[in-house]
Amino acid sequence: MEIKTIGVVGAGTMGNGIAQVAAEAGFNVIMRDLEERFVQRGLDTIKKNLGRAVEKGKKSQAETDAVLSRIRGTVELSDLKEADVVIEAIVENMPLKKELYAQLDSVCKSEAVLASNTSGLSITEMASVTKRPEKVVGMHFFNPVPVMKLVEVIKGTATDSQTFELAMELARKLGKEPISVNEAPLFVVNRILVPMINEAAFVLMEGIASAEDIDRGMMLGANHPIGPLALADLVGLDVLLAVMDTLYHETQDSKYRSCPLIRKLVRAGHLGRKSGRGFYNYQ
């Protein structure tokens, strides 16, 4: 199947990033969100990103205008009937995702592939509400999408090899480097990264070292560009806790229990950078 038009559902941080790289790669993009203001905010972010590239001399104004001309914003799900591939990038909530996949299944053409940008939820479960489970696949991009090279391409129980190969090839066409993943809770990167961040929180809670020294230790001793606690603040402790709880509930393995300190900070409203305070104070 030749891909000409890509639908993106969700115009937030991940959605607008995916829409931008798709348009930069020459695809026509239909970006859909629930309200006009969300769509507009997503389009404004893309304009700002491309404007920065022009200022830095990485792109010409004509190139930027051409990219923007390939992106259409909408609040109508029915507009996605033109899409060859739809990439879903909505909130990490399984009931909402399943509701959306049932709707996409009825709106999209029968040969269209449905891909989820979930960071760790079950592709198999999302696919189960459609009449095309073999055409449902995971394409997990990393934030910020225009910068980060990795895409985890995830095979659900029913995903056929044709769909999987199409997703791998699409990731390459978007200028990314895909890795092949068989579905499991949190996939590969988060499955390894999240317990590391959790362990750093335990080390802090147990009074073994300060947040600064834990982060400095991992940056200088393990060559990480950012320490685990600073990274947690960047991601958002509420997001992180939800991901940790998913891993724990899915595996029922006690080694994945979340650190009580993280739950306490979330309950206090200390969510990291976005709230001004987390493991560090940003105010």
Coordinates of C-alpha atoms in Angstrom, one line a residue:
M1 CA 0.0 0.0 0.0
E2 CA 1.3 3.5 -0.9
I3 CA 0.9 5.9 2.0
K4 CA 0.0 9.5 0.9
T5 CA -2.1 10.8 3.8
I6 CA -1.5 10.3 7.5
G7 CA -4.1 11.0 10.1
V8 CA -3.0 12.0 13.6
V9 CA -5.5 11.9 16.4
G10 CA -4.5 14.3 19.2
A11 CA -2.9 17.7 18.7
G12 CA -1.0 17.8 22.0
T13 CA 2.8 17.5 22.5
M14 CA 3.1 14.1 20.9
G15 CA 0.4 14.5 18.2
N16 CA 1.7 17.8 16.8
G17 CA 5.2 16.5 16.8
I18 CA 4.2 13.5 14.8
A19 CA 2.2 15.7 12.4
Q20 CA 5.2 17.9 11.9
V21 CA 7.6 15.1 11.1
A22 CA 5.1 13.5 8.8
A23 CA 4.5 16.8 6.9
E24 CA 8.3 17.4 6.7
A25 CA 8.7 13.9 5.2
G26 CA 6.3 15.0 2.4
F27 CA 3.0 13.3 3.6
N28 CA -0.3 15.1 3.7
V29 CA -1.5 15.2 7.3
I30 CA -4.9 15.5 8.9
M31 CA -4.5 16.4 12.6
R32 CA -7.7 15.9 14.6
D33 CA -8.5 16.9 18.2
L34 CA -11.8 17.3 20.2
E35 CA -11.9 21.1 20.2
E36 CA -10.9 23.8 17.8
R37 CA -8.7 25.5 20.5
F38 CA -6.6 22.3 20.9
V39 CA -6.2 21.9 17.1
Q40 CA -5.1 25.6 16.9
R41 CA -2.7 25.2 19.8
G42 CA -1.1 22.2 18.0
L43 CA -0.8 24.1 14.7
D44 CA 0.7 27.1 16.5
T45 CA 3.3 24.8 18.1
I46 CA 4.3 23.4 14.7
K47 CA 4.6 27.0 13.2
K48 CA 6.8 28.0 16.2
N49 CA 9.1 24.9 15.7
L50 CA 9.4 25.5 12.0
G51 CA 9.9 29.3 12.6
R52 CA 12.9 28.4 14.8
A53 CA 14.4 26.3 12.1
V54 CA 14.2 29.2 9.7
E55 CA 15.8 31.6 12.2
K56 CA 18.7 29.1 12.6
G57 CA 19.1 28.8 8.9
K58 CA 18.2 25.1 8.9
K59 CA 15.1 25.7 6.7
S60 CA 14.0 28.3 4.1
Q61 CA 10.7 30.2 4.5
A62 CA 9.5 28.5 1.3
E63 CA 10.2 25.0 2.8
T64 CA 8.4 25.9 6.0
D65 CA 5.4 27.2 4.0
A66 CA 5.3 24.0 2.0
V67 CA 5.4 21.9 5.2
L68 CA 2.5 23.9 6.8
S69 CA 0.5 23.7 3.6
R70 CA 0.5 19.9 4.0
I71 CA -1.1 19.9 7.5
R72 CA -4.9 20.3 7.9
G73 CA -6.5 20.6 11.3
T74 CA -10.0 19.4 12.1
V75 CA -12.4 18.5 14.9
E76 CA -14.3 16.0 12.7
L77 CA -13.3 12.4 13.1
S78 CA -15.0 11.6 9.7
D79 CA -12.2 13.7 7.9
L80 CA -9.9 10.8 8.7
K81 CA -11.7 8.7 6.0
E82 CA -9.0 9.9 3.5
A83 CA -6.1 8.6 5.7
D84 CA -4.0 5.6 4.7
V85 CA -2.5 5.4 8.2
V86 CA -3.9 6.9 11.4
I87 CA -1.6 7.5 14.3
E88 CA -3.4 7.9 17.6
A89 CA -1.7 10.1 20.2
I90 CA -4.5 10.7 22.8
V91 CA -4.3 10.5 26.6
E92 CA -3.0 7.2 28.1
N93 CA -6.4 5.9 29.1
M94 CA -7.5 2.4 27.9
P95 CA -11.3 2.9 27.9
L96 CA -10.9 6.2 26.0
K97 CA -8.5 4.6 23.5
K98 CA -10.9 1.6 22.9
E99 CA -13.8 4.0 22.3
L100 CA -11.7 5.9 19.8
Y101 CA -10.5 2.7 18.0
A102 CA -14.1 1.5 17.6
Q103 CA -15.0 4.9 16.0
L104 CA -11.9 4.9 13.8
D105 CA -12.7 1.4 12.6
S106 CA -16.1 2.5 11.3
V107 CA -14.8 5.8 9.8
C108 CA -11.5 4.8 8.1
K109 CA -11.3 2.9 4.9
S110 CA -11.0 -0.9 5.2
E111 CA -7.3 -1.0 4.1
A112 CA -6.2 1.8 6.5
V113 CA -3.7 0.9 9.2
L114 CA -4.3 2.1 12.8
A115 CA -1.2 2.8 14.9
S116 CA -1.0 3.8 18.6
N117 CA 1.6 6.1 20.1
T118 CA 1.0 4.6 23.5
S119 CA 4.1 4.4 25.7
G120 CA 3.1 1.1 27.2
L121 CA -0.6 0.0 27.0
S122 CA -1.7 -3.1 25.2
I123 CA -2.0 -2.9 21.4
T124 CA -3.9 -6.2 21.5
E125 CA -6.6 -4.8 23.8
M126 CA -7.0 -1.7 21.6
A127 CA -7.2 -3.9 18.4
S128 CA -9.8 -6.1 20.0
V129 CA -12.6 -3.5 19.5
T130 CA -12.0 -3.3 15.8
K131 CA -12.9 -5.5 12.8
R132 CA -9.3 -5.2 11.6
P133 CA -7.1 -6.3 14.5
E134 CA -4.4 -7.5 12.0
K135 CA -4.1 -3.9 10.9
V136 CA -3.5 -2.4 14.4
V137 CA 0.1 -1.8 15.5
G138 CA 2.1 0.3 18.0
M139 CA 4.3 3.2 16.9
H140 CA 5.8 4.7 20.1
F141 CA 7.6 8.0 19.3
F142 CA 9.7 9.8 21.9
N143 CA 9.4 13.3 23.2
P144 CA 10.3 15.8 21.6
V145 CA 9.3 14.0 18.4
P146 CA 11.1 16.2 15.9
V147 CA 14.4 15.6 17.7
M148 CA 14.3 12.1 19.1
K149 CA 15.3 9.4 16.6
L150 CA 13.7 6.3 18.1
V151 CA 10.3 4.7 17.3
E152 CA 9.3 1.5 19.1
V153 CA 7.2 -0.5 16.6
I154 CA 5.1 -2.9 18.5
K155 CA 3.4 -6.1 17.3
G156 CA 0.1 -7.0 19.0
T157 CA -1.2 -10.5 19.2
A158 CA -3.1 -10.1 15.9
T159 CA -0.8 -7.7 14.0
D160 CA 0.1 -9.2 10.7
S161 CA 3.6 -9.1 9.2
Q162 CA 2.5 -6.8 6.4
T163 CA 1.2 -4.1 8.8
F164 CA 4.3 -4.5 11.0
E165 CA 6.7 -4.0 8.0
L166 CA 4.6 -1.0 6.8
A167 CA 5.0 0.6 10.2
M168 CA 8.7 -0.1 10.3
E169 CA 9.2 1.4 6.8
L170 CA 7.0 4.4 7.7
A171 CA 9.1 5.2 10.7
R172 CA 12.2 5.2 8.4
K173 CA 10.5 7.5 5.9
L174 CA 9.8 9.9 8.8
G175 CA 13.6 10.0 9.4
K176 CA 13.4 7.8 12.5
E177 CA 15.2 4.6 13.5
P178 CA 12.7 1.9 14.5
I179 CA 13.2 -1.0 16.8
S180 CA 11.1 -4.2 16.6
V181 CA 9.1 -5.0 19.8
N182 CA 6.8 -7.8 20.8
E183 CA 4.0 -6.5 22.9
A184 CA 4.7 -6.5 26.7
P185 CA 3.8 -4.0 29.4
L186 CA 5.8 -0.7 28.8
F187 CA 7.6 -2.3 25.8
V188 CA 11.5 -1.8 25.9
V189 CA 12.7 1.6 26.8
N190 CA 10.2 2.4 29.5
R191 CA 10.4 -1.1 30.9
I192 CA 14.1 -0.5 31.6
L193 CA 14.0 3.2 32.3
V194 CA 11.1 3.5 34.7
P195 CA 12.4 1.0 37.3
M196 CA 15.7 2.8 37.2
I197 CA 14.0 6.1 38.0
N198 CA 12.0 4.3 40.7
E199 CA 15.2 2.9 42.2
A200 CA 16.7 6.4 42.3
A201 CA 13.7 7.6 44.3
F202 CA 14.2 4.7 46.8
V203 CA 17.9 5.7 47.2
L204 CA 16.7 9.3 47.9
M205 CA 13.9 8.2 50.3
E206 CA 16.3 5.9 52.2
G207 CA 18.7 8.9 52.8
I208 CA 21.6 7.2 51.0
A209 CA 22.4 10.3 48.9
S210 CA 20.9 13.7 48.0
A211 CA 19.0 14.2 44.7
E212 CA 21.9 16.2 43.3
D213 CA 24.4 13.5 44.1
I214 CA 22.2 10.7 42.8
D215 CA 21.8 12.6 39.5
R216 CA 25.5 13.5 39.3
G217 CA 26.5 9.9 40.0
M218 CA 24.4 8.6 37.1
M219 CA 25.6 11.4 34.7
L220 CA 29.3 11.0 35.5
G221 CA 29.3 7.2 36.3
A222 CA 26.9 5.9 33.7
N223 CA 27.3 8.7 31.1
H224 CA 23.6 9.7 31.2
P225 CA 22.9 13.1 29.7
I226 CA 20.4 13.9 32.6
G227 CA 20.0 12.3 36.0
P228 CA 17.1 10.0 36.8
L229 CA 15.4 12.4 39.3
A230 CA 15.8 15.4 37.0
L231 CA 14.3 13.3 34.2
A232 CA 11.4 12.3 36.4
D233 CA 10.7 16.0 37.1
L234 CA 10.8 16.6 33.3
V235 CA 8.4 13.8 32.5
G236 CA 6.0 14.7 35.3
L237 CA 5.8 12.6 38.5
D238 CA 2.0 12.0 38.0
V239 CA 2.7 10.6 34.5
L240 CA 5.5 8.5 35.8
L241 CA 3.4 7.1 38.7
A242 CA 0.6 6.1 36.3
V243 CA 3.2 4.3 34.1
M244 CA 4.7 2.5 37.2
D245 CA 1.3 1.5 38.4
T246 CA 0.4 0.0 34.9
L247 CA 3.6 -2.0 35.0
Y248 CA 2.9 -3.3 38.5
H249 CA -0.8 -4.2 37.8
E250 CA 0.0 -5.8 34.4
T251 CA 2.8 -8.0 35.8
Q252 CA 1.7 -8.4 39.4
D253 CA 5.5 -8.5 40.2
S254 CA 6.5 -6.8 43.4
K255 CA 9.8 -5.7 42.0
Y256 CA 7.8 -3.0 40.1
R257 CA 6.1 -1.5 43.1
S258 CA 6.4 2.3 43.0
C259 CA 8.4 4.2 45.5
P260 CA 6.2 5.7 48.3
L261 CA 8.1 9.0 48.0
I262 CA 6.8 9.4 44.4
R263 CA 3.2 8.8 45.5
K264 CA 3.6 11.2 48.4
L265 CA 5.0 14.0 46.1
V266 CA 2.1 13.5 43.6
R267 CA -0.4 13.7 46.4
A268 CA 1.2 16.9 47.5
G269 CA 0.8 18.3 44.0
H270 CA 4.6 18.4 43.5
L271 CA 4.6 17.0 39.9
G272 CA 8.0 18.2 38.7
R273 CA 8.8 21.1 36.4
K274 CA 5.2 21.7 35.3
S275 CA 4.1 22.4 38.8
G276 CA 7.3 24.2 39.9
R277 CA 8.3 21.6 42.3
G278 CA 9.1 17.8 42.3
F279 CA 12.4 16.2 43.4
Y280 CA 13.8 19.7 42.8
N281 CA 12.4 23.2 43.4
Y282 CA 11.9 25.2 40.1
Q283 CA 10.2 28.3 41.6

